[in-house]
GROMACS .gro file of C-alpha atoms in nm:
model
  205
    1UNK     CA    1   0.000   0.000   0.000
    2UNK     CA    2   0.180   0.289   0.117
    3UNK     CA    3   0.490   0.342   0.219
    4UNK     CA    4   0.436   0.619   0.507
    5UNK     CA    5   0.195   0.378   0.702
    6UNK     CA    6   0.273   0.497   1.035
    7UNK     CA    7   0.394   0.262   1.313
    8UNK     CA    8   0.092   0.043   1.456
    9UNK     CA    9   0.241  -0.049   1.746
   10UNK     CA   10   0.350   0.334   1.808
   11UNK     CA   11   0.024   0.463   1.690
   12UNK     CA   12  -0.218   0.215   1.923
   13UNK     CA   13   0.059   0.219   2.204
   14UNK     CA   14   0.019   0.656   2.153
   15UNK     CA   15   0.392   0.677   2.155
   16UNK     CA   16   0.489   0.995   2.071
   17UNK     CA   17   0.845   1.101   1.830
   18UNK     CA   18   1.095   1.134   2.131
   19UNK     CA   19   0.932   1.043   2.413
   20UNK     CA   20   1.045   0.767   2.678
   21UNK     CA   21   0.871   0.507   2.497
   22UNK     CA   22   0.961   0.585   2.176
   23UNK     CA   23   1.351   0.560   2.269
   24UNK     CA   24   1.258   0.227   2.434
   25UNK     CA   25   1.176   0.095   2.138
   26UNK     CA   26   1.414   0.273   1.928
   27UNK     CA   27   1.687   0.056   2.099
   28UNK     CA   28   1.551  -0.249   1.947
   29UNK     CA   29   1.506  -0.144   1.561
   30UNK     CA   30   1.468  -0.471   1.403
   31UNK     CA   31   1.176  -0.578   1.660
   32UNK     CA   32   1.015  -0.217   1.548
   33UNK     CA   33   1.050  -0.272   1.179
   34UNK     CA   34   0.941  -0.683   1.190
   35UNK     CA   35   0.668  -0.596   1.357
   36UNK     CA   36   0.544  -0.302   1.143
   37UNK     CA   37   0.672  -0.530   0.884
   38UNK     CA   38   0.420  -0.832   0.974
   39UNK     CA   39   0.102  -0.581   1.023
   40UNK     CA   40   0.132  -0.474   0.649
   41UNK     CA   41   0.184  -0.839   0.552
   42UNK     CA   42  -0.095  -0.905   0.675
   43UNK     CA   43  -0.350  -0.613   0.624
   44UNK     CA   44  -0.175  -0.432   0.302
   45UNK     CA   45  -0.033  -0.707   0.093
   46UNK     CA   46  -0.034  -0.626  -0.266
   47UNK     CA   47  -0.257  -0.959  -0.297
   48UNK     CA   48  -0.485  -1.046  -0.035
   49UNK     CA   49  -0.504  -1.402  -0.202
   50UNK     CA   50  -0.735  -1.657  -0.008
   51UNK     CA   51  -0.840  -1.426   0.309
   52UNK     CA   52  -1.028  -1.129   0.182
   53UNK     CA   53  -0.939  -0.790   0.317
   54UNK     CA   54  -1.278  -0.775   0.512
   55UNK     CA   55  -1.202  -1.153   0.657
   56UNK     CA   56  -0.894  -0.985   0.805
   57UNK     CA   57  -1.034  -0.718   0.949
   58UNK     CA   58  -1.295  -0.871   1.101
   59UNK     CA   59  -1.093  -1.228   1.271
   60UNK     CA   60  -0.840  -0.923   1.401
   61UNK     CA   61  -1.146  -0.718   1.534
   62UNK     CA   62  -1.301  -1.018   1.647
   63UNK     CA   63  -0.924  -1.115   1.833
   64UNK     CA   64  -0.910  -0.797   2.001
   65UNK     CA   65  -1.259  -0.834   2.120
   66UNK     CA   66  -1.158  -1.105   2.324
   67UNK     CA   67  -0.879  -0.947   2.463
   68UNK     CA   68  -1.120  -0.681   2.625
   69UNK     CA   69  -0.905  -0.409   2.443
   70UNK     CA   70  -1.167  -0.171   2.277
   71UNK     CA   71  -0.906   0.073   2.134
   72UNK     CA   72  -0.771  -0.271   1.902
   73UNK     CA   73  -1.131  -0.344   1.832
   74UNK     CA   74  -1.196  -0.027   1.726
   75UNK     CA   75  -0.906   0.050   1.496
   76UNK     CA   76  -0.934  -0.293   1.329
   77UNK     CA   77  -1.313  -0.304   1.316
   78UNK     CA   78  -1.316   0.080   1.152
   79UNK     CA   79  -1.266  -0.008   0.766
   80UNK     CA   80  -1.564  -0.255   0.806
   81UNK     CA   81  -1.774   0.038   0.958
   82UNK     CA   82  -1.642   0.283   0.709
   83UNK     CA   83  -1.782   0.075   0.406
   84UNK     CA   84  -2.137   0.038   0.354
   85UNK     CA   85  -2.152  -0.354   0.273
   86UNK     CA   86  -1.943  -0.461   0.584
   87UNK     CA   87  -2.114  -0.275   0.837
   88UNK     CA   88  -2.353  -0.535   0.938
   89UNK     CA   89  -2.077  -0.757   1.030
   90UNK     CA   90  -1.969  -0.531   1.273
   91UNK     CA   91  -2.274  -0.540   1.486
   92UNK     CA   92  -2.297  -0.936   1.475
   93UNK     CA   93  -1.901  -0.935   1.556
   94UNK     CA   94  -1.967  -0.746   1.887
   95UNK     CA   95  -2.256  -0.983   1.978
   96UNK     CA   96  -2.008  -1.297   1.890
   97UNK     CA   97  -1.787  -1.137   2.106
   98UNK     CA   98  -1.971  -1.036   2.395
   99UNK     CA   99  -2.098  -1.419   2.372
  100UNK     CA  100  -1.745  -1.576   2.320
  101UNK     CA  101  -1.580  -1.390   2.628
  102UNK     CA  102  -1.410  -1.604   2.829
  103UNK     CA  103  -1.069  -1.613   3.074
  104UNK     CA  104  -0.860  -1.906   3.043
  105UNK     CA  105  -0.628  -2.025   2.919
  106UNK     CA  106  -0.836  -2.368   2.897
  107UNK     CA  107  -0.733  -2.734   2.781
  108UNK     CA  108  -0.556  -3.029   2.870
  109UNK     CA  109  -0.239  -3.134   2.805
  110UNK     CA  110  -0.125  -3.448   2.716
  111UNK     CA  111  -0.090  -3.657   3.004
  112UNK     CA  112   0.190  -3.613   3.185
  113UNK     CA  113   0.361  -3.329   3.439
  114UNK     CA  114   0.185  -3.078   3.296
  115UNK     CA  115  -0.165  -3.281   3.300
  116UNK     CA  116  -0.201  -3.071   3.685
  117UNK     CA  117  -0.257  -2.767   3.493
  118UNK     CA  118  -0.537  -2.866   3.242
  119UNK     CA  119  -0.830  -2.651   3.287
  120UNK     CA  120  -1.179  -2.730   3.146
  121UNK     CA  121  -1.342  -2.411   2.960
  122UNK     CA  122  -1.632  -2.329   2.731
  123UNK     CA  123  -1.584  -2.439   2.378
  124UNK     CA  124  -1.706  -2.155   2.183
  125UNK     CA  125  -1.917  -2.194   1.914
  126UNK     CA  126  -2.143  -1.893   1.677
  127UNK     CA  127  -2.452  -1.884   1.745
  128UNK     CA  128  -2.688  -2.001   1.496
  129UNK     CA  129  -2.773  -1.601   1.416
  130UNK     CA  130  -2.411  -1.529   1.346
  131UNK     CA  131  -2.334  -1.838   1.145
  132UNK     CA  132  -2.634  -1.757   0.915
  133UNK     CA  133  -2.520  -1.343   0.912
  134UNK     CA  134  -2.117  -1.441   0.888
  135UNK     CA  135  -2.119  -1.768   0.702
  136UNK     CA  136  -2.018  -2.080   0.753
  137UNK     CA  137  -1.670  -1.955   0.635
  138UNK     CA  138  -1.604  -1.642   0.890
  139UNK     CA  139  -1.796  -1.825   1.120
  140UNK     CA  140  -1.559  -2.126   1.102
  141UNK     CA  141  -1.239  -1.831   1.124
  142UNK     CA  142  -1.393  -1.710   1.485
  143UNK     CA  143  -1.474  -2.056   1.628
  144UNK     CA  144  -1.075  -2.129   1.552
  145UNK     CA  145  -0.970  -1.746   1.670
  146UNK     CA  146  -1.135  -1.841   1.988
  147UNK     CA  147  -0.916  -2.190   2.010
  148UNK     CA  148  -0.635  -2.057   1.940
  149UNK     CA  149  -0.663  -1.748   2.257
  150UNK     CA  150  -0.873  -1.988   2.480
  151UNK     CA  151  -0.778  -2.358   2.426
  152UNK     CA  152  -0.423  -2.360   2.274
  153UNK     CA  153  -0.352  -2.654   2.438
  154UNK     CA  154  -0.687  -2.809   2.274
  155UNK     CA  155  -0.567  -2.772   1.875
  156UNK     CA  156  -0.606  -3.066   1.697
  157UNK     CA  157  -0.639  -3.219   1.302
  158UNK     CA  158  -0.985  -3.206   1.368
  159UNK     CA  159  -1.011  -2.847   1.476
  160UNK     CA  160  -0.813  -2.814   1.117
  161UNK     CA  161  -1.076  -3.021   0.932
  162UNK     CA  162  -1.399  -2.799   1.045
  163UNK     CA  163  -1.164  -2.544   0.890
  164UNK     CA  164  -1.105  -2.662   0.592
  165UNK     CA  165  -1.472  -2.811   0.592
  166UNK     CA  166  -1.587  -2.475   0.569
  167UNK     CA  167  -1.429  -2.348   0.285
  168UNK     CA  168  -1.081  -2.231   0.420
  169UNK     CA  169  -0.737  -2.331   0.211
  170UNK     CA  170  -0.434  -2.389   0.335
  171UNK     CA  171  -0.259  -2.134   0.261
  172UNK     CA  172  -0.635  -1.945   0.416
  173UNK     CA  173  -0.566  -2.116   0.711
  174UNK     CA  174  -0.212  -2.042   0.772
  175UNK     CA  175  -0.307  -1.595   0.737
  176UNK     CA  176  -0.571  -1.685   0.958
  177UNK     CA  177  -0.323  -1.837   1.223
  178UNK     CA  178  -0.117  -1.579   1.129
  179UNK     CA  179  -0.345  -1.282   1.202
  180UNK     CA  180  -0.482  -1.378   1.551
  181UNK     CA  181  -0.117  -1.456   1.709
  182UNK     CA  182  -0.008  -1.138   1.545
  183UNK     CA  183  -0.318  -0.957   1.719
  184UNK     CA  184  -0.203  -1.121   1.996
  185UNK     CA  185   0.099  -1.038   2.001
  186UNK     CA  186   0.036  -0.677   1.912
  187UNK     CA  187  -0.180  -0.679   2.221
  188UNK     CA  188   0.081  -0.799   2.435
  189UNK     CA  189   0.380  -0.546   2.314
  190UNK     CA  190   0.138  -0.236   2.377
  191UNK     CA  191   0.015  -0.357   2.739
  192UNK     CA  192   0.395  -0.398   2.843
  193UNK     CA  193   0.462  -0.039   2.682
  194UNK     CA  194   0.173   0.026   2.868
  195UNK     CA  195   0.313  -0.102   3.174
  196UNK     CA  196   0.644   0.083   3.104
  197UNK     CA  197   0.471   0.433   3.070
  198UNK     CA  198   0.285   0.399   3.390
  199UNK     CA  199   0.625   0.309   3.586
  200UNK     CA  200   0.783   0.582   3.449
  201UNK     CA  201   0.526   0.832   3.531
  202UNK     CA  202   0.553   0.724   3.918
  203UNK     CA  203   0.908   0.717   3.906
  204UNK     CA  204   0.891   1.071   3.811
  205UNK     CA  205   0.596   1.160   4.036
   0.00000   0.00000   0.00000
């Protein structure tokens, strides 16, 4: 798209040229740059091949959603409000996501050491009003969002196959995999700037 797409991270983080947080990450240039440099793979490739531009949009909005971070939501659910034929979606994506809110993380592992932290959770599924508004395609995309934040521990070939059931590639399903750990990712990197900003301003208080 274009090259003066300002810095996500910086611009959702409100990082401002020169401040503390902006020479924080200035000391690690390559993390800055791969990480701008996997938002625009993501949401301005010059081919948007088998995940449409709205798809994308709406698993990250969707991704956000369940991170309870509204500011996310909002900046990657904005292109499907701005655009008359998307903005339906928006209003079923905030009731899939008010119904798919959850804590975690949920699942079991296999047995073993680790088998004293398995966790049972709700398996999230779109309600029969969203599947029929979304399709069985985006519907399938935010049923697999949801395992991947919730129930990591819980993904299996089979999870793959309702995938790829609905309608979803390969190559579909490795953006969409793609896209929510980037989201949450993204999520992660501007809550510990967060954290940094507000430790600052008491040291200085």
């Amino acid at each position: 798209m274009t090259t003066s797409t300002p810095d996500i991270i910086d611009l959702l983080a409100g990082i401002k040229p020169g401040s503390s947080l902006d020479r924080i990450r200035t000391q690690r240039p390559e993390t800055r740059e791969q990480a701008q440099k996997s938002y625009r793979a993501l949401f301005e490739p010059e081919n948007f091949g088998d995940v449409s531009h709205a798809e994308r949009q709406a698993i990250a909005s969707f991704v956000a959603g369940l991170h309870r971070h509204p500011d996310i939501f909002e900046f990657y659910v904005s292109p499907l409000e701005e655009g008359e034929a998307n903005r339906w979606v928006v209003e079923v994506l905030k009731a899939e996501i008010g119904a798919a809110q959850a804590v975690g993380p949920y699942g079991r592992y296999p047995a073993g050491a680790l088998s004293v932290e398995d966790a049972p959770g709700p398996i999230y599924q779109v309600s029969d009003a969203g599947r029929e508004a979304l399709g069985a395609k985006l519907a399938a995309a935010l049923e697999h969002a949801h395992l991947l934040v919730f129930h990591l521990r819980d993904a299996s070939p089979r999870a793959l196959q309702a995938l790829i059931a609905a309608g979803w590639t390969t190559n579909g399903i490795v953006t969409l995999s793609q896209l929510v750990a980037f989201v949450a990712f993204q999520i992660r990197v501007i809550a510990g700037l967060g954290l940094l900003a507000a430790s600052a301003r008491r040291a200085a208080a």
